[in-house]
Tab-separated table of C-alpha atoms in Angstrom:
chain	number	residue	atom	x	y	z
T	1	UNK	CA	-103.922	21.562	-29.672
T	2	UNK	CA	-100.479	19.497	-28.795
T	3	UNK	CA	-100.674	16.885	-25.880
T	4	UNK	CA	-97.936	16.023	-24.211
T	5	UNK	CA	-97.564	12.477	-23.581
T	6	UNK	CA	-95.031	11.163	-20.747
T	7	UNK	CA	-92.469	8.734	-21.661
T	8	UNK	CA	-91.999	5.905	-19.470
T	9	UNK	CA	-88.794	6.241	-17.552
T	10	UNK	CA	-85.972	4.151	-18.909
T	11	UNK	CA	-83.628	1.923	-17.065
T	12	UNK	CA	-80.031	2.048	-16.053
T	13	UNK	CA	-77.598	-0.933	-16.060
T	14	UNK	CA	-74.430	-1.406	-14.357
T	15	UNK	CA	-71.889	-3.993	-15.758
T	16	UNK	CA	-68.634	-4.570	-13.571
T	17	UNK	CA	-66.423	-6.768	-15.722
T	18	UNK	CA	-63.624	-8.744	-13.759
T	19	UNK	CA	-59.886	-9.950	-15.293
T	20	UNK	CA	-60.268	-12.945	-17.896
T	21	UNK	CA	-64.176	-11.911	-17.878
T	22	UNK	CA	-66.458	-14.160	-20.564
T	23	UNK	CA	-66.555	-12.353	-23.524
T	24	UNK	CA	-69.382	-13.917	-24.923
T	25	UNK	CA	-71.265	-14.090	-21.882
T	26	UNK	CA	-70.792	-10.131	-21.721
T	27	UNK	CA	-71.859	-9.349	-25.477
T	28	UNK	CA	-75.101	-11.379	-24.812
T	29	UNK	CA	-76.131	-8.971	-21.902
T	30	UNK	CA	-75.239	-5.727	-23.811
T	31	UNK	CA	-77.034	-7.030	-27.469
T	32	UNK	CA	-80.192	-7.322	-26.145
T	33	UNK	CA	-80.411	-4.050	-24.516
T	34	UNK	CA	-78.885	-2.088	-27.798
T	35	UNK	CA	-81.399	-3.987	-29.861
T	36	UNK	CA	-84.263	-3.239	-27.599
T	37	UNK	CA	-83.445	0.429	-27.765
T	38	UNK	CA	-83.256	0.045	-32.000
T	39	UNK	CA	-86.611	-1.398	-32.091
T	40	UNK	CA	-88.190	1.322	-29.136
T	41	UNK	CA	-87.138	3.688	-31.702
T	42	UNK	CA	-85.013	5.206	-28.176
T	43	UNK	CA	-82.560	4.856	-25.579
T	44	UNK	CA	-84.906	3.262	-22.506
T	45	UNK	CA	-81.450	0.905	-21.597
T	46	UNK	CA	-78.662	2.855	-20.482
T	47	UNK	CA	-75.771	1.231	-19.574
T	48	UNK	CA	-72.329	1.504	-17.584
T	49	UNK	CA	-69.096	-0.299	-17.913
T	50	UNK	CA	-66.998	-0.629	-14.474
T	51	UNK	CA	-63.449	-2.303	-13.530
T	52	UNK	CA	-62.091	-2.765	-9.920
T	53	UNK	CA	-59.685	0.059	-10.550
T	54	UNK	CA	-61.157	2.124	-13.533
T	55	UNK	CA	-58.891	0.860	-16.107
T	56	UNK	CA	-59.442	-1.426	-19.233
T	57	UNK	CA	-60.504	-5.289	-18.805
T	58	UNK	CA	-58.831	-7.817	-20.560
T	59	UNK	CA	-61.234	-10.694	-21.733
T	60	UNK	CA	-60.098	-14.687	-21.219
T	61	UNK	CA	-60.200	-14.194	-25.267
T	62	UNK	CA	-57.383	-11.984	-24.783
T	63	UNK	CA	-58.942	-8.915	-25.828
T	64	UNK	CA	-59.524	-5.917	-24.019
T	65	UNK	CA	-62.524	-3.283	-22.958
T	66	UNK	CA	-61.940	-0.197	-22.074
T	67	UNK	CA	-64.827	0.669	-19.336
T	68	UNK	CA	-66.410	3.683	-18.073
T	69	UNK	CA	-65.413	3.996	-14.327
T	70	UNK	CA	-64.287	2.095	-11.286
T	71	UNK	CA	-66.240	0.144	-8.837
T	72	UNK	CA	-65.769	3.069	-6.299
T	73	UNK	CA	-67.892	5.454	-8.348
T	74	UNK	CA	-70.535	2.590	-9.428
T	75	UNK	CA	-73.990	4.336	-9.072
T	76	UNK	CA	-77.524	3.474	-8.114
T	77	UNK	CA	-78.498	1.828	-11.412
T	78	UNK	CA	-81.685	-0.340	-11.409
T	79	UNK	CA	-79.937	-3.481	-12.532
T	80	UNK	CA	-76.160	-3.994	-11.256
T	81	UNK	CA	-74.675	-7.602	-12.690
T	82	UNK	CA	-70.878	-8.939	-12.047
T	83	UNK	CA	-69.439	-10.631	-15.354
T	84	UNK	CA	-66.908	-12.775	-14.896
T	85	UNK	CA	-65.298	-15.474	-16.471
T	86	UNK	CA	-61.859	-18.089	-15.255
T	87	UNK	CA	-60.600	-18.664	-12.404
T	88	UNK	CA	-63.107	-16.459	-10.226
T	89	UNK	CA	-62.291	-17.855	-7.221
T	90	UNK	CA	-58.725	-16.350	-7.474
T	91	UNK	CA	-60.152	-12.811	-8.060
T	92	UNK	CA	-59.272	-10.474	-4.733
T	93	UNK	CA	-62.269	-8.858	-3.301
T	94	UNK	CA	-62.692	-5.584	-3.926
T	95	UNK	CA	-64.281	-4.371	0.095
T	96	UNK	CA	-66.180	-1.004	-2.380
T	97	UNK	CA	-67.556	-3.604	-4.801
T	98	UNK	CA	-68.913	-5.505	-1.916
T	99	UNK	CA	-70.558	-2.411	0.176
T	100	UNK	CA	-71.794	-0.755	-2.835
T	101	UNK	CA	-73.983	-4.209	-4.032
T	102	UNK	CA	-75.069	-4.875	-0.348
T	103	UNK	CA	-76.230	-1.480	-0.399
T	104	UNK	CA	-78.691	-1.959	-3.892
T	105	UNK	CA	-79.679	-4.856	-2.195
T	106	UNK	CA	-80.955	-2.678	0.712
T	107	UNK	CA	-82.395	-0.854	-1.718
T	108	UNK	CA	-84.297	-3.424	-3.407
T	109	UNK	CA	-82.363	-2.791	-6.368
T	110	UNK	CA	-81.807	-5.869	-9.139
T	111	UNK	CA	-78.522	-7.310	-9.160
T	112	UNK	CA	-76.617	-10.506	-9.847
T	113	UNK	CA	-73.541	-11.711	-12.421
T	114	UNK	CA	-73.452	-14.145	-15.363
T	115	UNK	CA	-71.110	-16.758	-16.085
T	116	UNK	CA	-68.780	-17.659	-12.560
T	117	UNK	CA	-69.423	-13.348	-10.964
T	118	UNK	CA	-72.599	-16.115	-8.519
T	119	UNK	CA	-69.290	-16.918	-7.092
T	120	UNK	CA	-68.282	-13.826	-6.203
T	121	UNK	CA	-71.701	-12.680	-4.955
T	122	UNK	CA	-70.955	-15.761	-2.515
T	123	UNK	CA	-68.268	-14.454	-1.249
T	124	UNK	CA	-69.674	-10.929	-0.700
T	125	UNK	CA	-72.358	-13.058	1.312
T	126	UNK	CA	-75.486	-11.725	-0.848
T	127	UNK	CA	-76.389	-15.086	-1.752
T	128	UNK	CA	-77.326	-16.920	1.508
T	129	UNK	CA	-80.975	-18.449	1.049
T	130	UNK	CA	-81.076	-17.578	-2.609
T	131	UNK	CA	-81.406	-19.633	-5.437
T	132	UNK	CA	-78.834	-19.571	-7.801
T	133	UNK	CA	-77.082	-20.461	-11.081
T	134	UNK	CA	-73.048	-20.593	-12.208
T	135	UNK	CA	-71.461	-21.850	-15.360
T	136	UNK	CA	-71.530	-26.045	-15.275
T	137	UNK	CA	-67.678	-26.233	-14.646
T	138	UNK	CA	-68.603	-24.241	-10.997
T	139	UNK	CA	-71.781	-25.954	-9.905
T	140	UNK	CA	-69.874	-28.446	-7.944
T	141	UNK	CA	-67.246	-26.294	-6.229
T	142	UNK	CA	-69.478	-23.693	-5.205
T	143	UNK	CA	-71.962	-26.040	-3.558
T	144	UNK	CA	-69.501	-27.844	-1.955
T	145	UNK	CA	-68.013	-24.217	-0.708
T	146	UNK	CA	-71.917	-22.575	-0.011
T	147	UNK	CA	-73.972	-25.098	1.395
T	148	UNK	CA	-75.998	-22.572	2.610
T	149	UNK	CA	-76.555	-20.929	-1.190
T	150	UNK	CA	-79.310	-22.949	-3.531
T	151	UNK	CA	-77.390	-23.853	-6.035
T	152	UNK	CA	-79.235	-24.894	-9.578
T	153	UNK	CA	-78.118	-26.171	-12.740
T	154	UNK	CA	-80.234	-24.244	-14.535
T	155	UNK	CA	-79.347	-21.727	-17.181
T	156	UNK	CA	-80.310	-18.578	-15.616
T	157	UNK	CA	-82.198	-17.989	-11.885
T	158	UNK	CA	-84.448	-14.923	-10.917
T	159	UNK	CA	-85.093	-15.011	-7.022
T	160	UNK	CA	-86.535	-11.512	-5.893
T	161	UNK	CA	-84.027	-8.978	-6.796
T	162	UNK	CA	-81.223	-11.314	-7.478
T	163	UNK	CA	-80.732	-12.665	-11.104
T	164	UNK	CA	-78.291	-15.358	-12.183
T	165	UNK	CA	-76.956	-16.712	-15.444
T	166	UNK	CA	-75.020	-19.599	-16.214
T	167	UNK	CA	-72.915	-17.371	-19.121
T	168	UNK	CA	-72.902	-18.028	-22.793
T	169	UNK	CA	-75.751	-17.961	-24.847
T	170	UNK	CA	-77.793	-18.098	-21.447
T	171	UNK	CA	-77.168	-14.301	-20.982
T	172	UNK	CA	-79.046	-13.522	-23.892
T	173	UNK	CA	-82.190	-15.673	-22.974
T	174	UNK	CA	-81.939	-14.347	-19.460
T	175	UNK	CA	-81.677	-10.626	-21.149
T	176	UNK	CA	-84.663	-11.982	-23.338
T	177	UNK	CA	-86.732	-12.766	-20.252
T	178	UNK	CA	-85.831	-8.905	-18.418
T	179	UNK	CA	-87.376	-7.448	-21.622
T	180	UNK	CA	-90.120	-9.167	-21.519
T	181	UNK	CA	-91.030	-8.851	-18.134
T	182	UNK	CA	-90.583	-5.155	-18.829
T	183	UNK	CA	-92.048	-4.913	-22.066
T	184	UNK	CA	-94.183	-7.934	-23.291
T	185	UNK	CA	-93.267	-11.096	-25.153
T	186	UNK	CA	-93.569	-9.534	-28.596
T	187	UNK	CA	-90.476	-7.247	-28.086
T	188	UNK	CA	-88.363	-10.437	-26.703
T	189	UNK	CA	-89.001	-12.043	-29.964
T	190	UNK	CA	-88.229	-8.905	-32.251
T	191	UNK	CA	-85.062	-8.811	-30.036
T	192	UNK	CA	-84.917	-12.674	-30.991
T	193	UNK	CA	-85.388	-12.418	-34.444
T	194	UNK	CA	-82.963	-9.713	-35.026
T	195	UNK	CA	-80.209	-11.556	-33.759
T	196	UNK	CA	-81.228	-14.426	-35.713
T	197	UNK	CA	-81.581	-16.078	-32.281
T	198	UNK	CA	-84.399	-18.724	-33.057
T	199	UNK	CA	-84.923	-20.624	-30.005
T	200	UNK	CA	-85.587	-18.198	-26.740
T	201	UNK	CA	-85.014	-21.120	-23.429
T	202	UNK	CA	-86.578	-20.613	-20.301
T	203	UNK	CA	-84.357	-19.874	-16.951
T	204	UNK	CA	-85.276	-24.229	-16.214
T	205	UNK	CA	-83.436	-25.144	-19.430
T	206	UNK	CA	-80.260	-27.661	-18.987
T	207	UNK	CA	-77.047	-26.010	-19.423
T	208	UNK	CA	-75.402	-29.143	-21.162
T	209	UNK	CA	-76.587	-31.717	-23.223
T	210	UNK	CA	-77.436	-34.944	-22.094
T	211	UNK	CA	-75.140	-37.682	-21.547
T	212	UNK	CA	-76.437	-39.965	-24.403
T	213	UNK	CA	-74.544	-36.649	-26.613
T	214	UNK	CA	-71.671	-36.462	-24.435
T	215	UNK	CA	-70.752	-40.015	-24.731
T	216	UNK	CA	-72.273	-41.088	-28.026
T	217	UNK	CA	-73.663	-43.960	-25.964
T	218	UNK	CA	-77.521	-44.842	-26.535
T	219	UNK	CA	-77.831	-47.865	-24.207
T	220	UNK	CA	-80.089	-46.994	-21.641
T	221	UNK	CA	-78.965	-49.337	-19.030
T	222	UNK	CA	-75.089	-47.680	-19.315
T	223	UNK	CA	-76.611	-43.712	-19.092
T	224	UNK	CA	-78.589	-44.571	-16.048
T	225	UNK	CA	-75.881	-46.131	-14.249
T	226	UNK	CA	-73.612	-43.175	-15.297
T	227	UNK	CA	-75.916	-40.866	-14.060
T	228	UNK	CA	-76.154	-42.450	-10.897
T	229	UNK	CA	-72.688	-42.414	-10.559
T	230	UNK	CA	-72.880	-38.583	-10.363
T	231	UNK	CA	-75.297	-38.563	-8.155
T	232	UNK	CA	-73.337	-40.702	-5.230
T	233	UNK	CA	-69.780	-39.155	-5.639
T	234	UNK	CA	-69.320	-38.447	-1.979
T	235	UNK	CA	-71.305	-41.846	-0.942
T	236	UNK	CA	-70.123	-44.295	-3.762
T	237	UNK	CA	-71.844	-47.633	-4.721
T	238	UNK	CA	-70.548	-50.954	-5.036
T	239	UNK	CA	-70.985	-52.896	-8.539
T	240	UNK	CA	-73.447	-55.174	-6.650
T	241	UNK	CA	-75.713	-51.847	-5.742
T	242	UNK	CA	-75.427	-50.134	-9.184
T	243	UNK	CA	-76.194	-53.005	-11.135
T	244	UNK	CA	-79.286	-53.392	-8.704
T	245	UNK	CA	-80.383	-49.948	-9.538
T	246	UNK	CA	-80.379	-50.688	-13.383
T	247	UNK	CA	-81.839	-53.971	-12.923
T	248	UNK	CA	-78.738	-55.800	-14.367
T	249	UNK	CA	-76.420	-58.376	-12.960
T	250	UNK	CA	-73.170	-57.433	-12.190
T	251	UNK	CA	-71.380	-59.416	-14.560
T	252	UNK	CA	-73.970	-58.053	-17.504
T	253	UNK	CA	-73.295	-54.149	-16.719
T	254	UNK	CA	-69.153	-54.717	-16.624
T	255	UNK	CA	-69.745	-56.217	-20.069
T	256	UNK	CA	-71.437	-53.327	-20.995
T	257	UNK	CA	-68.655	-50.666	-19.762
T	258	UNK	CA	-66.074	-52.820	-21.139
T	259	UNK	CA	-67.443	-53.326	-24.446
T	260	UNK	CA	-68.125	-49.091	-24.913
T	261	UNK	CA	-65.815	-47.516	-22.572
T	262	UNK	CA	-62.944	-50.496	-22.416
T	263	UNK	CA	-63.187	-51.220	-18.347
T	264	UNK	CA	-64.963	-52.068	-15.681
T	265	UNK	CA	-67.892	-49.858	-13.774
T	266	UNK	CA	-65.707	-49.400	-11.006
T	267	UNK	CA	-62.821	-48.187	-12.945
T	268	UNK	CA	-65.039	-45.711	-15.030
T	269	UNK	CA	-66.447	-44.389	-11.451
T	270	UNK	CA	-63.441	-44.087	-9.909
T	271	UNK	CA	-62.239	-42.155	-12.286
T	272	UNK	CA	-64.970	-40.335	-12.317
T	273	UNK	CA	-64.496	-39.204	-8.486
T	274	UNK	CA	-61.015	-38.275	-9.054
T	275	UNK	CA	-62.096	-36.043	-11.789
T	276	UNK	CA	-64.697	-34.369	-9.436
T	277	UNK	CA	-61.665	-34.285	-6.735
T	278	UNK	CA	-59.292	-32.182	-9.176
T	279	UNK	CA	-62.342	-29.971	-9.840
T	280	UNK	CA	-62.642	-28.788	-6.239
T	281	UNK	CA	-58.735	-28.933	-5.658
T	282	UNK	CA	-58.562	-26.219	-7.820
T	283	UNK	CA	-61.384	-24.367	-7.485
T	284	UNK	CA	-61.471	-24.348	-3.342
T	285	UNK	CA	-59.721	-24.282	-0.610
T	286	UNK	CA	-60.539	-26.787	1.593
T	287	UNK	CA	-58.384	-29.041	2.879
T	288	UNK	CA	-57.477	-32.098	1.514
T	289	UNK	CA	-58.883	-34.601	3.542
T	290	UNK	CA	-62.318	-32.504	2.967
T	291	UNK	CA	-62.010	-32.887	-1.221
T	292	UNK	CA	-61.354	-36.955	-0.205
T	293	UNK	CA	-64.128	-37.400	1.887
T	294	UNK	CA	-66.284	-35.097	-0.594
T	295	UNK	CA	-65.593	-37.433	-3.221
T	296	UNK	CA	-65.828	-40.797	-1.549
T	297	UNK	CA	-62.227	-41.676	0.011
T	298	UNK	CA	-62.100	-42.863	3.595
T	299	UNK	CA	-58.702	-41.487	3.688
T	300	UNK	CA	-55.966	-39.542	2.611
T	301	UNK	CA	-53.399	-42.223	2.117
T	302	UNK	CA	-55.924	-43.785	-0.389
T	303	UNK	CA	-56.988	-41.038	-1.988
T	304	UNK	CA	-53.217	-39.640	-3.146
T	305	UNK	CA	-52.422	-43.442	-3.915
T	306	UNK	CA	-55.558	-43.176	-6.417
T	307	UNK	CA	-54.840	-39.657	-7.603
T	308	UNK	CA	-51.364	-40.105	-8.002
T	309	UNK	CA	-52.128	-43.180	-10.237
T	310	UNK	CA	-54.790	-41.228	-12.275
T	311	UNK	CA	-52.948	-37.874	-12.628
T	312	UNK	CA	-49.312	-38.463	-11.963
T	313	UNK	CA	-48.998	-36.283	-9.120
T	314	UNK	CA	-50.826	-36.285	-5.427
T	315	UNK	CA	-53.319	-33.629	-4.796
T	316	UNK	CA	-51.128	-31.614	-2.433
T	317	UNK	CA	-49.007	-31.127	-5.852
T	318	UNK	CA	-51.965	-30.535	-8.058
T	319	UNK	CA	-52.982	-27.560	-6.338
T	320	UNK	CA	-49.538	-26.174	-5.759
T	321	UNK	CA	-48.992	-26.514	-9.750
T	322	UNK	CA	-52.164	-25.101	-10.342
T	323	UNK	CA	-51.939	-22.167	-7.694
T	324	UNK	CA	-48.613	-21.360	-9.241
T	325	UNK	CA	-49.683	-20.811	-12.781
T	326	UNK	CA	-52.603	-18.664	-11.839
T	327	UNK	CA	-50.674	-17.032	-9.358
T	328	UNK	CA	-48.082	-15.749	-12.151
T	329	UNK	CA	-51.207	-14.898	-14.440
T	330	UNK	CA	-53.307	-12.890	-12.030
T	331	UNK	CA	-51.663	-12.194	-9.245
T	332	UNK	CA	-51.441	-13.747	-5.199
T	333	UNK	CA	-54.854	-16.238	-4.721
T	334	UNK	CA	-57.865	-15.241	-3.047
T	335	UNK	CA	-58.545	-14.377	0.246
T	336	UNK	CA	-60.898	-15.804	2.509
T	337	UNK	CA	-64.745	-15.014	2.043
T	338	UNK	CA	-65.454	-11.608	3.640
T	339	UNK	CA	-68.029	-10.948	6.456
T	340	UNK	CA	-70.334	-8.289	6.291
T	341	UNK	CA	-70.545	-5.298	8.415
């Protein structure tokens, strides 16, 4: 006599890919689940390609996906994730996209985005008192625009029913972790394997390497001042305080920065403020004299002296210039962050 056996139900996936989505970021959600279905010896992942309007999605690589359906008809699938990719905080808001994923959320239904789409789940106001991931070039801008969103540098968050990835490589270790949660370690690293992927990270991982790499620089004295630096962009130190922190004289650490980076501490952290500045000039919109004050100017006057110095333009020009070139690439800039109803 025959027994039946049930099959466990599968799962459904929804991907909504934006204009000049991540590429990368996007293969690394979609491998995992085709692999997982090779080695289940069946389809348990099903998934769903959607654009704002239906039509095909051209990656920031320049090539182009041809999706499924629009936003509009996006269903009730038990994992829903934006993938996006540059300039995100131009992208208009779609007000379907925005009902439809406050609605799973009602639900209790996973969703969330890889790469910069934590930006636009900020915007759609799903992210208030979550914790949260973006790509590195992001963190700052959208803490600085969502204080009230937890904002990690890790490479991929799960709060509740909200996961976020950082993009990259990160999708597939946060893809990694969803299959094993679902179906045990072992699968994860068959998944793993397969792809010839041999290190699976954990959602705490860094997203970039650490600044002895980035700079080639192995004195410990400079890396800790540099990283303090970061830390006090919108409260900066004077050369007396951050040689106190690093237990060097004054005179000592400016031979330091002038012997590996040719100029003094002050110079590197200005410039290192003005950098952050252009960051959040182009990807917010808050006023000028909020990016100054955000990055340690008392004022605007010095703050376009120093910029214009640095950059060869003031701010109010930098994001004009900037705005303009996006704006013949994609299209009018965003609106304003939309309120829920």
């Amino acid at each position: 006599m025959s027994v039946n056996v049930k099959e466990e139900p599968g799962q459904t996936v929804a991907l909504v890919v934006t204009d000049r989505f991540s590429m990368i970021a996007f293969s690394s959600v979609v491998e995992p689940l085709r692999l997982a279905n090779r080695l289940l010896g069946r389809s348990y992942y099903k998934w769903t390609t959607y654009s704002m309007d239906g039509n095909a999605v051209t990656a920031s690589n320049g090539c182009q996906i041809v999706v499924d359906k629009s936003v509009k008809e996006l269903e009730d699938a038990d994992i829903t994730l934006l993938c996006s990719g540059l300039d995100v905080e131009r992208l208009p808001l779609d007000p379907d996209l925005g009902k439809r994923l406050r609605r799973l959320n009602a639900m209790g239904r996973t969703f969330g985005a890889v790469c910069t789409g934590a930006y636009l789940l900020a915007r759609y106001n799903l992210l208030d008192g979550r914790r949260c991931t973006i790509h590195w070039e992001n963190l700052r801008s959208l803490r600085e625009e969502f204080p009230d969103v937890e904002v990690t540098s890790d490479i991929f968050s799960i709060d509740r029913n909200c996961i976020t990835c950082a993009g990259g490589m990160a999708s597939l270790d946060m893809m990694l972790r969803l299959v094993a949660i679902q179906h045990g370690a072992y699968l994860a690293h068959e998944i793993s394997e397969t792809a010839l992927y041999q290190n699976m990270r954990s959602g705490e991982s860094a997203q970039r390497h650490d600044i002895e790499s980035r700079t080639g620089i192995s004195n410990a004295k400079i890396l800790d001042a540099i990283r303090i630096m970061d830390l006090h962009i919108e409260d900066p130190l004077s050369c007396q305080q951050l040689a106190m922190t690093v237990s060097l004289s004054p005179r000592q650490l400016e031979r330091l920065f002038r012997r590996h980076f040719n100029c003094t501490p002050g110079q590197y952290y200005l410039r290192l403020r003005l950098e952050t500045a252009r960051d959040l000039l182009r990807r917010t919109s808050r006023p000028v004299l909020d990016v100054a004050l955000a990055c340690g100017f008392a004022s605007t006057s010095h703050f376009t002296k120093c910029y214009r110095e640095r950059f060869l333009c003031t701010p109010t020009e930098e994001r004009q210039t900037y705005q303009w070139a996006n704006k013949t690439q994609n299209g009018p800039t965003r609106p304003a962050r939309v309120t829920a109803k």
